[in-house]
Coordinates of C-alpha atoms in Angstrom, one line a residue:
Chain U
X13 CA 111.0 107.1 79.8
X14 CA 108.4 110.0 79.1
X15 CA 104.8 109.7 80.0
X16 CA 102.3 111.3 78.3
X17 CA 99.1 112.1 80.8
X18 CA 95.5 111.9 79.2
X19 CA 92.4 113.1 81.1
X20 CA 89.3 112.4 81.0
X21 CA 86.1 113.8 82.6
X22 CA 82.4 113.3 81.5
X23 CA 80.6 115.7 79.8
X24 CA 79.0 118.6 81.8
X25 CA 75.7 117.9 80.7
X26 CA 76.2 113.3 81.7
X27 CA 75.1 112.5 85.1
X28 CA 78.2 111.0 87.2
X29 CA 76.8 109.2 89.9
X30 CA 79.9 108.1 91.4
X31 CA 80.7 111.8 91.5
X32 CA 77.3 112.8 93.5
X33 CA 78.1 109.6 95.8
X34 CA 81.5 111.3 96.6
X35 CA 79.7 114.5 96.8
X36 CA 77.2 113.1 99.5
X37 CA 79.8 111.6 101.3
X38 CA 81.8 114.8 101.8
X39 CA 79.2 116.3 103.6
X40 CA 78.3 113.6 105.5
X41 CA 82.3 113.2 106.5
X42 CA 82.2 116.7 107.3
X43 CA 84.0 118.5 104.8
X44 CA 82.2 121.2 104.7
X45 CA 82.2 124.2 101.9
X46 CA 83.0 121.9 99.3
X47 CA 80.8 121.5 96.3
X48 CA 80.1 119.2 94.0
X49 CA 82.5 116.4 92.8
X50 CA 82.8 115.1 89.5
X51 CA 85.0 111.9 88.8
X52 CA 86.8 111.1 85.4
X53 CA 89.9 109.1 84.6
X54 CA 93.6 109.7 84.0
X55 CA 95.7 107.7 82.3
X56 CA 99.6 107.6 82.4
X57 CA 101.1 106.3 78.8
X58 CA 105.2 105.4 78.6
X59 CA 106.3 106.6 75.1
X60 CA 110.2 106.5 74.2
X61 CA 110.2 110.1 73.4
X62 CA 107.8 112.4 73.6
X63 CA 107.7 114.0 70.0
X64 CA 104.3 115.5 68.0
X65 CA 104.1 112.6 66.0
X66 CA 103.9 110.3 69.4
X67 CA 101.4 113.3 70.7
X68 CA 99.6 112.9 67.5
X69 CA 99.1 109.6 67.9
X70 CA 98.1 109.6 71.9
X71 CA 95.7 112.0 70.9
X72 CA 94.0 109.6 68.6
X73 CA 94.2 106.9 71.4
X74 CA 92.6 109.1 73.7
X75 CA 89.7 110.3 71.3
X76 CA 89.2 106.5 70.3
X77 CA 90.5 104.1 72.9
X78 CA 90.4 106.0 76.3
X79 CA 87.7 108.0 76.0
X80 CA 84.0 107.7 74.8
X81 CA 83.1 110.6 72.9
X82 CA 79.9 110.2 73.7
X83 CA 79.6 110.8 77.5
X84 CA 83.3 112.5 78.1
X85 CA 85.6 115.1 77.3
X86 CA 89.3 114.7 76.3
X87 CA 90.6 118.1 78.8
X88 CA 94.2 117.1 78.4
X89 CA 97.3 115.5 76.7
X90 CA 100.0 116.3 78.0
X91 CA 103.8 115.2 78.3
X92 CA 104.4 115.1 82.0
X93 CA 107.1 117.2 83.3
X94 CA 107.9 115.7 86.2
X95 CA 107.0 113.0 88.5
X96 CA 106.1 113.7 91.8
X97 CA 106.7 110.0 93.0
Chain T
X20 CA 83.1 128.6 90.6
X21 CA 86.8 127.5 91.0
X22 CA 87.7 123.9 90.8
X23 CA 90.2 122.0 92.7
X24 CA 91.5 118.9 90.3
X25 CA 92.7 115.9 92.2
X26 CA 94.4 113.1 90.2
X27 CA 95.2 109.8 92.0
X28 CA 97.3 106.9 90.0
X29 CA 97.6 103.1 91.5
X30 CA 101.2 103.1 93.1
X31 CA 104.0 101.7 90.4
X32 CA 104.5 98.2 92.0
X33 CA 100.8 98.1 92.4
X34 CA 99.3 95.7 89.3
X35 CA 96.5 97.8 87.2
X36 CA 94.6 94.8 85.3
X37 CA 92.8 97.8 83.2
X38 CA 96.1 99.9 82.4
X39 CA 97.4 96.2 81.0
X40 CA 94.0 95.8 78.5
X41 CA 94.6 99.3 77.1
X42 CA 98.1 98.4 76.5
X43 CA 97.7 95.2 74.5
X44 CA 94.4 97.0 72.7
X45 CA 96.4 99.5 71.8
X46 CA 98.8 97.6 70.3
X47 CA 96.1 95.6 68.5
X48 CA 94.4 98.6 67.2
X49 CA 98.1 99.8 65.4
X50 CA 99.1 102.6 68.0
X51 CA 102.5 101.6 67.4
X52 CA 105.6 103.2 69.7
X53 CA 103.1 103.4 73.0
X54 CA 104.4 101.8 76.0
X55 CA 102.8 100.7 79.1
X56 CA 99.4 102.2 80.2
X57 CA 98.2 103.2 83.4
X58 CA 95.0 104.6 84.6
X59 CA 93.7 106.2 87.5
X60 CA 91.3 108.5 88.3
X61 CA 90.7 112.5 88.0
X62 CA 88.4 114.3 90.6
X63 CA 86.8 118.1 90.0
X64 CA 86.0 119.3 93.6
X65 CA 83.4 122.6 93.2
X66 CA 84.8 124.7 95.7
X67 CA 83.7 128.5 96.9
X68 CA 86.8 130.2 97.3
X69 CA 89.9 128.4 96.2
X70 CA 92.0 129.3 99.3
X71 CA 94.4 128.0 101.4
X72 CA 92.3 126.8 103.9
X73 CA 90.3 125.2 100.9
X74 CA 93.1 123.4 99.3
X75 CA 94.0 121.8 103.1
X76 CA 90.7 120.8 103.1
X77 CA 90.4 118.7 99.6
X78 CA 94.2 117.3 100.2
X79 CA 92.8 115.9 103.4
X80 CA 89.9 114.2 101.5
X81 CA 91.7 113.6 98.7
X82 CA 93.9 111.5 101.0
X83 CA 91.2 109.7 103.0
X84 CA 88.1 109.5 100.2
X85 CA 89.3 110.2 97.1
X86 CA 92.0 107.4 97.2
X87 CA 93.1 104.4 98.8
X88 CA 96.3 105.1 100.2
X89 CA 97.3 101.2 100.6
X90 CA 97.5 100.7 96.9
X91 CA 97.0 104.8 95.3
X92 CA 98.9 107.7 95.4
X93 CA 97.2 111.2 95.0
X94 CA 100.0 112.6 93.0
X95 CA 98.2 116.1 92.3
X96 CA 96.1 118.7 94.2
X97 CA 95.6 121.9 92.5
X98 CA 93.7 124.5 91.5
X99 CA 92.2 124.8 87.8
X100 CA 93.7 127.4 85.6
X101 CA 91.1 127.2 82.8
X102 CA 88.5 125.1 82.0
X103 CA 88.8 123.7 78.2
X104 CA 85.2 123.0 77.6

């Protein structure tokens, strides 16, 4: 079956603790030269096919349902071409 | 500054309690024709330079903070092509 992917990240200007805990804990790990580290979600939704009007509607689900427009940014719907696992 | 994006989903036979809540809201709500939902989580490393030795860099920590590799999968490292916001 397709998936559709939705990301989600929070808005550039929302603190993301979790992120600056990650961030923290690179350094202290020593991964050193990387910067800061934001966290948002992804979501992975089966559809039978893939076709606008199923896009359509994801993209409602993600403005409304998987997203809070708030604090976060929709950056992606996307059918997903392949899966890696 | 380039960004590395790292996404990480719970492995299929692993259970996702908040995929399974979006499913049946969605469902309630009238998405009709979506399928099973599944979240996981979407990391933006800040990086300097987004080179090899970089990339090595945020798989490794991608592999040993950014997931739990008992029940996640990292199933994407890469580097951002544009930044929708």
């Amino acid at each position: 079956m397709p998936r559709i992917v939705v990301e989600v990240m929070p808005k550039p200007e929302i603190l993301d603790p979790q992120g600056t805990a990650i961030t923290h804990a690179m350094g202290r790990l020593g991964f050193e030269g990387l910067g800061e580290v934001r966290q948002g979600k992804r979501f992975e939704v089966e559809v039978a096919t893939a076709d606008e009007a199923t896009l359509a509607a994801v993209r409602e689900a993600a403005e409304t349902l998987l997203s809070n427009p708030v604090i976060e940014d929709v950056v992606s719907v996307r059918v997903q071409e392949d899966d890696p696992r």
